[in-house]
Coordinates of C-alpha atoms in Angstrom, one line a residue:
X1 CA 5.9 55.8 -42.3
X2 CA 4.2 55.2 -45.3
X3 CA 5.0 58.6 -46.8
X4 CA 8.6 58.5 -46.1
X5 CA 9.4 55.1 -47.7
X6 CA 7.8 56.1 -50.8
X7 CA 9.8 59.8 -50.6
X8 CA 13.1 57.3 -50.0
X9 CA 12.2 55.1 -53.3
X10 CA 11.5 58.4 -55.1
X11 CA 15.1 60.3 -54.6
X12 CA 16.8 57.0 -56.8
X13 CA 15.3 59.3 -60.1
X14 CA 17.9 62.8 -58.6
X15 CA 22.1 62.6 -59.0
X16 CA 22.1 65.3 -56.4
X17 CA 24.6 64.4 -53.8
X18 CA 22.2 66.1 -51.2
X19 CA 18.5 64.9 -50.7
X20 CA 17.5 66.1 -47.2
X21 CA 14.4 64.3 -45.5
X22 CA 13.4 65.7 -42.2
X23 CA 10.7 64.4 -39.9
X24 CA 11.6 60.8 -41.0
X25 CA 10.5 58.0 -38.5
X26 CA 14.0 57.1 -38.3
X27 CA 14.4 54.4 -35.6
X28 CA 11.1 52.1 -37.7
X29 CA 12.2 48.8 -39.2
X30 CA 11.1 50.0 -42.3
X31 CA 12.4 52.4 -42.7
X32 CA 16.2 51.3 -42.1
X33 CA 15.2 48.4 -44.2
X34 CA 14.8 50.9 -47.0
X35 CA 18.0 52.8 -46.5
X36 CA 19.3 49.6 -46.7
X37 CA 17.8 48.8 -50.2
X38 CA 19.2 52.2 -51.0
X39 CA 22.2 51.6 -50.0
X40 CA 23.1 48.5 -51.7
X41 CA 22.5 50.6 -54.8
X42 CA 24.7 52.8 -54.5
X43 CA 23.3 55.7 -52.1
X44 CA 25.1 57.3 -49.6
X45 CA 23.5 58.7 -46.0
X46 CA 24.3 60.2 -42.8
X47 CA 21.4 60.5 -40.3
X48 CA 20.7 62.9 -37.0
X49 CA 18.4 60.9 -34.5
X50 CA 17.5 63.6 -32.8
X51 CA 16.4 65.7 -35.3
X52 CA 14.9 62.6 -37.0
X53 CA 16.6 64.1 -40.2
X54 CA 18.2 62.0 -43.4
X55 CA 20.1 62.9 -45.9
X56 CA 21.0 60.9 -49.1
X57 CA 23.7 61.1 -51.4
X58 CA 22.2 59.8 -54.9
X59 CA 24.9 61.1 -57.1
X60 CA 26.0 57.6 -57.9
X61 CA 23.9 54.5 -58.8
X62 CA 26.1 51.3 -58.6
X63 CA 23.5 48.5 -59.0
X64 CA 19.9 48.0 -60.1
X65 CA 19.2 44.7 -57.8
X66 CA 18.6 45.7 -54.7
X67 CA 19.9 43.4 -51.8
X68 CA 17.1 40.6 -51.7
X69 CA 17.0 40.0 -47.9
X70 CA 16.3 43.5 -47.5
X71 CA 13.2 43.7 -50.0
X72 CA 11.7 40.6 -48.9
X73 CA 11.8 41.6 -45.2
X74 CA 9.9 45.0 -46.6
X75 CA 7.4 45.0 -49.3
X76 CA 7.1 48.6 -50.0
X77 CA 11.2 48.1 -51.0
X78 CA 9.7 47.2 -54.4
X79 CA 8.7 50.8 -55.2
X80 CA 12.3 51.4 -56.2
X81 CA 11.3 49.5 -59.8
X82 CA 10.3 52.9 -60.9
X83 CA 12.7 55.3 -60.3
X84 CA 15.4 52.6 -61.5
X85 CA 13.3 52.3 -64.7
X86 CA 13.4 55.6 -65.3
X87 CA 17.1 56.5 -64.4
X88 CA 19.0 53.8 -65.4
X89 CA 16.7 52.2 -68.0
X90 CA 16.5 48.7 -65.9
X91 CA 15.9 47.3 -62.7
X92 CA 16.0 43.8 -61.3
X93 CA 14.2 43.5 -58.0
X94 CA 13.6 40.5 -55.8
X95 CA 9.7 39.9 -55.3
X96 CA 8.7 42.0 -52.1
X97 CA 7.9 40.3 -48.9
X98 CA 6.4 42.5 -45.4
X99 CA 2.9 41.6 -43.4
X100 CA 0.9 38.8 -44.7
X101 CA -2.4 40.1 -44.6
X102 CA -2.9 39.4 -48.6
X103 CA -2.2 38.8 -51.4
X104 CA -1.3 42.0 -52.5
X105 CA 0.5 41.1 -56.2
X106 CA 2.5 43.8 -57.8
X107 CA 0.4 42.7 -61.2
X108 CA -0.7 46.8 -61.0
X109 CA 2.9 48.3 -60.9
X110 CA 4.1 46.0 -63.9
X111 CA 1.3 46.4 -66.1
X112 CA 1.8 50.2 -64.9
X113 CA 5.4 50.1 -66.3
X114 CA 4.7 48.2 -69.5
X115 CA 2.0 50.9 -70.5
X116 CA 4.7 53.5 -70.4
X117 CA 7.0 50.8 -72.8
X118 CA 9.1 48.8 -70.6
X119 CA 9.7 44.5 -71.2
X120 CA 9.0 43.1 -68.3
X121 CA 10.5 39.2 -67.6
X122 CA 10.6 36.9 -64.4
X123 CA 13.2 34.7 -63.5
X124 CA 13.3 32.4 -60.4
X125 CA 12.3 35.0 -57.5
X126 CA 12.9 38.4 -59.8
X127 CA 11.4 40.1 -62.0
X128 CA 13.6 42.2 -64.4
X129 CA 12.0 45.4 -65.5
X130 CA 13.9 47.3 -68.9
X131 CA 13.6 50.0 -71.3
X132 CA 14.1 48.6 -74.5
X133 CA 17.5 49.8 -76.8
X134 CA 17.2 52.8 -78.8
X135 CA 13.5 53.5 -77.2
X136 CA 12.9 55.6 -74.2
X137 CA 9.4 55.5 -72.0
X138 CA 6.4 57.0 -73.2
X139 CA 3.6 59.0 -71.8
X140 CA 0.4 56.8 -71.8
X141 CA -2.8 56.3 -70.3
X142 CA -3.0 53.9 -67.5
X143 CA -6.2 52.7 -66.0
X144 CA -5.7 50.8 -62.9
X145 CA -8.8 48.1 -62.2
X146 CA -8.6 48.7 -58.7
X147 CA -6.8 52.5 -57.1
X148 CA -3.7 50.4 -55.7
X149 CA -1.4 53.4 -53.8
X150 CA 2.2 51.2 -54.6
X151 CA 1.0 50.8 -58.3
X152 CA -0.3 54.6 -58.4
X153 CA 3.1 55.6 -57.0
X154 CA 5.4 53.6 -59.1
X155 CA 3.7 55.0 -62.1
X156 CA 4.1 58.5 -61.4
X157 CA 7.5 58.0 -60.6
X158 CA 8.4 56.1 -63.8
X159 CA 6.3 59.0 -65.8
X160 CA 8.6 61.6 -64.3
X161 CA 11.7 60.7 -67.0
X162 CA 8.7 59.5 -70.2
X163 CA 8.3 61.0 -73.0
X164 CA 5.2 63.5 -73.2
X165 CA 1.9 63.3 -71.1
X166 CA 1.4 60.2 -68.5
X167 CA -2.5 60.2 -67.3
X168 CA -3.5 57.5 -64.9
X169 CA -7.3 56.9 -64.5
X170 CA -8.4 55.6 -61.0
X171 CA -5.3 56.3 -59.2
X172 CA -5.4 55.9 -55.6
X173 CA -5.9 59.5 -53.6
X174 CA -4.5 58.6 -50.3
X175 CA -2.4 61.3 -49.1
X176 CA 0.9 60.1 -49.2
X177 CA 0.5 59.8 -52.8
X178 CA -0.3 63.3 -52.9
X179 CA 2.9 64.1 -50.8
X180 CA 4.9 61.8 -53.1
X181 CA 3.4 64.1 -56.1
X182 CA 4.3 67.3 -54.1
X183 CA 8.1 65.8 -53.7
X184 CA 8.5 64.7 -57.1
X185 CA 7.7 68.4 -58.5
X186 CA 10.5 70.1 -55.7
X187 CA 13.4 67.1 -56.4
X188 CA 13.1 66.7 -60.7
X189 CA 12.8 70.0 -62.8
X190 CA 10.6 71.0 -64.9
X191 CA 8.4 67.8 -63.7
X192 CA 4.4 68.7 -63.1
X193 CA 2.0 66.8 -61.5
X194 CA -2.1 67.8 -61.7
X195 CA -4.5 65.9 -60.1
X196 CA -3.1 65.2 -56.8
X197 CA -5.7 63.9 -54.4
X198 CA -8.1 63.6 -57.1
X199 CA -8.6 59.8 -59.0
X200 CA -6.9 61.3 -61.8
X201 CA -3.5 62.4 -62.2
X202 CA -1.7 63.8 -65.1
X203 CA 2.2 63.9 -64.8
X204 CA 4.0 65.9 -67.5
X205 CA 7.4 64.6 -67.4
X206 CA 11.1 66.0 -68.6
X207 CA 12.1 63.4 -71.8
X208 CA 14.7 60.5 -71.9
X209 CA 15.9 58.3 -68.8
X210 CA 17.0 59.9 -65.7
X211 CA 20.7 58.8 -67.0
X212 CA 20.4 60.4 -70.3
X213 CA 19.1 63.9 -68.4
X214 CA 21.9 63.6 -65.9
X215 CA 24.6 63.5 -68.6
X216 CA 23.0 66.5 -70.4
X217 CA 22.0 68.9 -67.4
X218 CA 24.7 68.2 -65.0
X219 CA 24.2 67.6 -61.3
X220 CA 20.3 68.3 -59.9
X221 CA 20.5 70.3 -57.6
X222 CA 20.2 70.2 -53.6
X223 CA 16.9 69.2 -52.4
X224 CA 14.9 69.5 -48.7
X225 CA 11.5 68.4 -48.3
X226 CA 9.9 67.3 -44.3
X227 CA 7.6 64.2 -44.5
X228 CA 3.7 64.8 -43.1
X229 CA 2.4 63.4 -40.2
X230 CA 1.6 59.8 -39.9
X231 CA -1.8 59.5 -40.1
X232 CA -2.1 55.9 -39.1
X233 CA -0.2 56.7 -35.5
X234 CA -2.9 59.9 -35.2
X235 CA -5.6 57.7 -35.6
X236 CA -4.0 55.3 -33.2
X237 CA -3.6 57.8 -30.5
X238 CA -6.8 58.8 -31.3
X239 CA -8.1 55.9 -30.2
X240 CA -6.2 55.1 -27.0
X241 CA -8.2 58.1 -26.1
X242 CA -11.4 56.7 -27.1
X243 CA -10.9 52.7 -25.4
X244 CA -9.4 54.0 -22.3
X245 CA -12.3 56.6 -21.1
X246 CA -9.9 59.3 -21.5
X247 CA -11.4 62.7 -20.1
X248 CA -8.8 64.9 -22.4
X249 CA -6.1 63.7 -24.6
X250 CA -4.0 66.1 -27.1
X251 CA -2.4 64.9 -30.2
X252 CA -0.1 67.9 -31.1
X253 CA 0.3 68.6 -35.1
X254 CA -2.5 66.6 -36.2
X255 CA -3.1 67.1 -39.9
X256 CA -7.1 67.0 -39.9
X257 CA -8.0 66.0 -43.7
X258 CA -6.0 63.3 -43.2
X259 CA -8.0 61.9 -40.3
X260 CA -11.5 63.2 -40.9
X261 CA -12.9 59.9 -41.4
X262 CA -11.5 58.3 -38.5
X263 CA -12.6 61.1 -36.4
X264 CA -16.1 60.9 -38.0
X265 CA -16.0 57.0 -36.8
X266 CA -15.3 57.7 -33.2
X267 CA -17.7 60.9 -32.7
X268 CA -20.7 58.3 -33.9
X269 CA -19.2 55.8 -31.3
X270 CA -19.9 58.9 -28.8
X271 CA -16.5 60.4 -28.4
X272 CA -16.0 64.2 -28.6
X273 CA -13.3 65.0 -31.0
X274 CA -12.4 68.8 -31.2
X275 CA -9.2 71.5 -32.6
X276 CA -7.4 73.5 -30.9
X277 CA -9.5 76.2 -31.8
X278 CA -12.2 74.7 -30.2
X279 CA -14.2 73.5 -33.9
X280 CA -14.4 70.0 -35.2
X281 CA -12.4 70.3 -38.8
X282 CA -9.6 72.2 -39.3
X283 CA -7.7 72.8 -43.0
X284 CA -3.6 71.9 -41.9
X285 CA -2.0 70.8 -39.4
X286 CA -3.8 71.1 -35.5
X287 CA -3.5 69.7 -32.1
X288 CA -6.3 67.5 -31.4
X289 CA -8.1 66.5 -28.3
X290 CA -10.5 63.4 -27.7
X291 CA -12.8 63.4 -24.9
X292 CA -14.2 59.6 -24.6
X293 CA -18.4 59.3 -23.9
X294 CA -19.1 60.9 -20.4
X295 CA -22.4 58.8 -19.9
X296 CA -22.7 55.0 -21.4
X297 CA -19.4 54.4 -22.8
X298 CA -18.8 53.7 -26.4
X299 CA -21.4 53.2 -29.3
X300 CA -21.2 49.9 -31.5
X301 CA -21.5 51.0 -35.5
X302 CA -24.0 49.0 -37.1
X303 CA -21.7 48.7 -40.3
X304 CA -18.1 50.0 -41.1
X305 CA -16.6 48.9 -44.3
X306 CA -13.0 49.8 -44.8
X307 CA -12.1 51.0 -48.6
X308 CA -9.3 53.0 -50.2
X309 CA -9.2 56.6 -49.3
X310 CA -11.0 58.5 -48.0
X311 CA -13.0 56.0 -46.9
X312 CA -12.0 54.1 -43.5
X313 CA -8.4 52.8 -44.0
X314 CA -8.0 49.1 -44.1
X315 CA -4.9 49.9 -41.4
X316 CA -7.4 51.3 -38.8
X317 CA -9.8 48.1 -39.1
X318 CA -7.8 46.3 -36.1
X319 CA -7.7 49.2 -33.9
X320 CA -11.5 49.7 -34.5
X321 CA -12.3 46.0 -33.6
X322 CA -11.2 46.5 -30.5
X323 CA -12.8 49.6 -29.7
X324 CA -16.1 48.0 -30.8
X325 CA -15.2 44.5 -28.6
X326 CA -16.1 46.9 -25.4
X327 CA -18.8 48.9 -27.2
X328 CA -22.3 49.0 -26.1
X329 CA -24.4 47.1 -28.5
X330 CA -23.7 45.0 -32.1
X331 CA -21.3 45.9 -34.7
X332 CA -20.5 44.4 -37.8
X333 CA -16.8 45.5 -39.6
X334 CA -15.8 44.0 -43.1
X335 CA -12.9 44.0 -44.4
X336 CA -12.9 45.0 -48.4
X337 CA -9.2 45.9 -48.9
X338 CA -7.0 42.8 -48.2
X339 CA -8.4 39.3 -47.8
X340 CA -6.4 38.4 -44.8
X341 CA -6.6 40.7 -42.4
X342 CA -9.0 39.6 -39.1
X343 CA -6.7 37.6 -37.0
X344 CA -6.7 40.5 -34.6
X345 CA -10.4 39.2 -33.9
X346 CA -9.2 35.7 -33.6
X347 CA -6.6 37.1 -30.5
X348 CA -9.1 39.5 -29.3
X349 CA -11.6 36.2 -28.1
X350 CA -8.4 34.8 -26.2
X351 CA -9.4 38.0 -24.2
X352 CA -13.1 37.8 -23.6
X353 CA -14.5 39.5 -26.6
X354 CA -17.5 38.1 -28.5
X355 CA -17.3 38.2 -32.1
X356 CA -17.7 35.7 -35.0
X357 CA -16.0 35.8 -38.2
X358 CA -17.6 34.8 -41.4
X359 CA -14.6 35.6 -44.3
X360 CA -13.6 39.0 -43.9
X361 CA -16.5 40.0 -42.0
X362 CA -16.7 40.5 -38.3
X363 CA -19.8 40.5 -36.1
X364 CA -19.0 41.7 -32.6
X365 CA -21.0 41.8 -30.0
X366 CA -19.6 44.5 -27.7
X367 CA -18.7 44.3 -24.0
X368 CA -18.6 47.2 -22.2
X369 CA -17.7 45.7 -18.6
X370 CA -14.5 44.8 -20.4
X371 CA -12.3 42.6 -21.5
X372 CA -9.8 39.9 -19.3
X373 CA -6.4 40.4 -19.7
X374 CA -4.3 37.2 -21.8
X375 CA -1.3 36.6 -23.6
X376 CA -1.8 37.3 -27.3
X377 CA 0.3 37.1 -30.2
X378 CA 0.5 40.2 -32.8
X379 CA 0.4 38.6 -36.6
X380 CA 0.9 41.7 -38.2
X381 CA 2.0 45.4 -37.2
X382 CA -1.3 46.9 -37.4
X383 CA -2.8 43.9 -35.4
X384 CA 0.0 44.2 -32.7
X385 CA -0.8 47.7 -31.9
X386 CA -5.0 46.6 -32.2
X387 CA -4.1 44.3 -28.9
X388 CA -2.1 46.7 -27.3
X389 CA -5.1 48.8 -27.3
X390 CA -7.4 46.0 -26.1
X391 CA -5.0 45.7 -23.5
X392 CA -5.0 49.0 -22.1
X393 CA -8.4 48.6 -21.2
X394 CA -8.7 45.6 -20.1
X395 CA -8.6 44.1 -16.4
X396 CA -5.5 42.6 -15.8
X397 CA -2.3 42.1 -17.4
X398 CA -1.9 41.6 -21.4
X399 CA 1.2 40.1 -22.8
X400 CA 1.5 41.3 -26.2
X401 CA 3.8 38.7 -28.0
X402 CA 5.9 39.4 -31.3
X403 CA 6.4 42.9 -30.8
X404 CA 9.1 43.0 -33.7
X405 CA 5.9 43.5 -35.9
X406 CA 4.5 46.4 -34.0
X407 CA 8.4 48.1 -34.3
X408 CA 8.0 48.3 -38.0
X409 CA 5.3 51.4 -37.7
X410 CA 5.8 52.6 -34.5
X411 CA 8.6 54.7 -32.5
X412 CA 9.1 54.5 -29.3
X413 CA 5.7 53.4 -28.8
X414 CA 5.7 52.3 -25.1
X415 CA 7.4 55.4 -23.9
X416 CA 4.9 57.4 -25.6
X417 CA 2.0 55.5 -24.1
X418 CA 3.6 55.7 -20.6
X419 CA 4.0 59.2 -21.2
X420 CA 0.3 59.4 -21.3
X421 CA -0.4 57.2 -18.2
X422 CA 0.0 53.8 -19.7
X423 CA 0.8 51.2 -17.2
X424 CA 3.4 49.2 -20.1
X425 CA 6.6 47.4 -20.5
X426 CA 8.6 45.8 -22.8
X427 CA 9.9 42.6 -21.5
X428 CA 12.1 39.4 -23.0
X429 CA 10.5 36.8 -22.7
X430 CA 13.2 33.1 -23.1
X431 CA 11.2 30.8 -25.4
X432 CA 10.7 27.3 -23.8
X433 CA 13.0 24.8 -26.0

């Protein structure tokens, strides 16, 4: 999901009338929240469900102020700031809205933006980015305080259509940057991007706004490019293998790298974790199996701390709390990334677990006869699918409330789990008024 709402942003800075995205997560909230911020700027699209392919039509830019009730529904929406920058020379965006598990300011992006020479001014809810007259954006160094992916990714975007060298210091390595990177190389000419992965990137751009290089070099030409695997809904799977005892579970077309840390987290919580090849890493893509403990169930960790990649992502910390709220033994899990995020622990003690919370630290004393089935709430998307989990393996039934959260990151999630012997439905449920 993540990759592909960056990749969407990123084909505003092409006038080709044919941007193809395949292995797009089509039926996500998200992501047809972004189309829809695309569209009310002007882009055309056509999509094929079943081939979970997209393509876009960019050839004509009619606005730079994206529909508001689309951006604040989806906060990733305001990573179109920096392709409009660079093509148009302006954009005026609505302040993002999405999961409230933070803060999460866009200070980074701007200050990002201004580096490379744009004004930047607020008014009401917007903020209005612009290129000054007579001036184009510059290369420059940018040195973000903390490795922010949105910030990271509406710089390199921006730097595409600067003037000279861009080089940004700490930038955030995650790989969907680094697939962002890769794209932006294939969709502009004579763009290059070094340091990819790394927590330096240098991006030699092509001079002028993207407007200015349409006029001069025509139409860009056709582009195809097929989004990587969600790492987030590997890691996920991963650990429905892990919390329900599973003997053998295979995730087909795993990219390893990606979830190396997360497999390192559940081996040392006693799970086997293996390739199809029968070895532990593997370098591309791979199927994956999980084999939860034989003997003793799962291990507590005596300390995870989530932080950017590749550390442990701050999006697994949910998921793991519930794994470690049937461990055996005591585990402690802080939260370093955003400020907000342990109300899956809050719903998880409506179900039995034993855990305190002190800030954005959790101590959890595990319980591996189980937890009770309840009716919970999901505050967030990543929280939603955290009690889902918890649910699995718990006795009873769980009711898993405000699923429209859990829709924004997940297809087809239930029949996916059913398809791997998940007793689960979705249900309506009339509120009481």
């Amino acid at each position: 999901k993540n990759a592909a709402l960056a990749l969407l942003a990123a084909s505003l800075l092409s006038n080709s009338p044919k941007v193809t995205l395949s292995n797009v997560p089509l039926q996500l909230t998200d992501v047809r929240n972004m189309i829809k911020v695309l569209n009310s700027l002007g882009v055309g699209h056509s999509m094929d469900l079943n081939s979970d392919t997209l393509e876009l039509d960019c050839s004509s830019l009619t606005s730079v102020t994206p529909n508001s009730s689309y951006v604040k529904a989806l906060r990733a929406s305001f990573l179109v700031t920096g392709p409009l920058l660079a093509r148009v020379g302006e954009a005026r965006v609505p302040l993002p809205g999405g999961c409230k598990i933070g803060s999460r300011p866009v200070d980074l992006h701007l200050k990002g933006l201004e580096k490379l020479g744009a004004d930047i001014d607020f008014s009401e809810d917007f903020v209005h980015v612009s290129i000054p007259k007579n001036r184009r954006l510059r290369g420059s160094v940018v040195r973000f305080d903390y490795p922010s992916v949105g910030a990271t990714e509406t710089v390199m975007m921006a730097a595409c259509y600067a003037e000279g060298t861009t080089t940004i210091q700490n930038a955030a390595m995650e790989p969907e940057v680094e697939e962002l990177g890769n794209f932006l190389m294939q969709l502009i000419p004579g763009v290059t991007l070094r340091g990819l992965g790394t927590g330096k990137v240098v991006i030699s751009g092509v001079s002028g706004t993207g407007l200015a290089n349409s006029s001069s070099s025509g139409t860009m030409e056709e582009v195809a490019h097929s989004v990587i695997p969600d790492r987030i809904e590997a890691g996920t799977f991963l650990s429905c293998g892990a919390i329900t005892g599973s003997e053998s579970l295979t995730l087909k077309g795993v990219h390893y790298p990606h979830v190396h840390t997360i497999a390192t987290v559940l081996r040392d919580m006693g799970c086997e974790i293996v390739t199809e090849m029968g070895g532990e890493t593997a370098e591309g893509s791979s199927d994956l199996v999980i084999c939860s403990p034989k003997h003793g169930g799962l291990k507590a960790v005596p300390l995870l701390e989530t932080s950017p990649y590749p550390g442990f992502p701050t999006d697994m910390q949910p998921l793991l709390c519930s794994l470690l709220s049937v461990a055996k033994g005591d585990s402690v899990v802080k939260e370093t990334v955003f400020e907000n995020r342990m109300s899956t622990c809050t719903e998880l003690l409506k179900m039995g677990a034993a855990i305190d919370i002190a800030s954005s630290t959790a101590y959890i004393q595990g319980k591996p006869e189980g937890l009770v089935g309840n009716c919970v709430s999901a505050t967030d998307l990543r929280a939603g699918v955290a009690l889902i989990l918890a649910g699995l393996a718990a006795k009873g039934e769980t009711i898993v409330c405000n699923m429209s959260h859990v829709d924004r990151g997940y297809v087809n999630l239930e029949e996916k789990l059913r398809t791997i012997g998940a007793d689960v439905e979705r249900i309506c449920i009339k509120s009481s008024s």
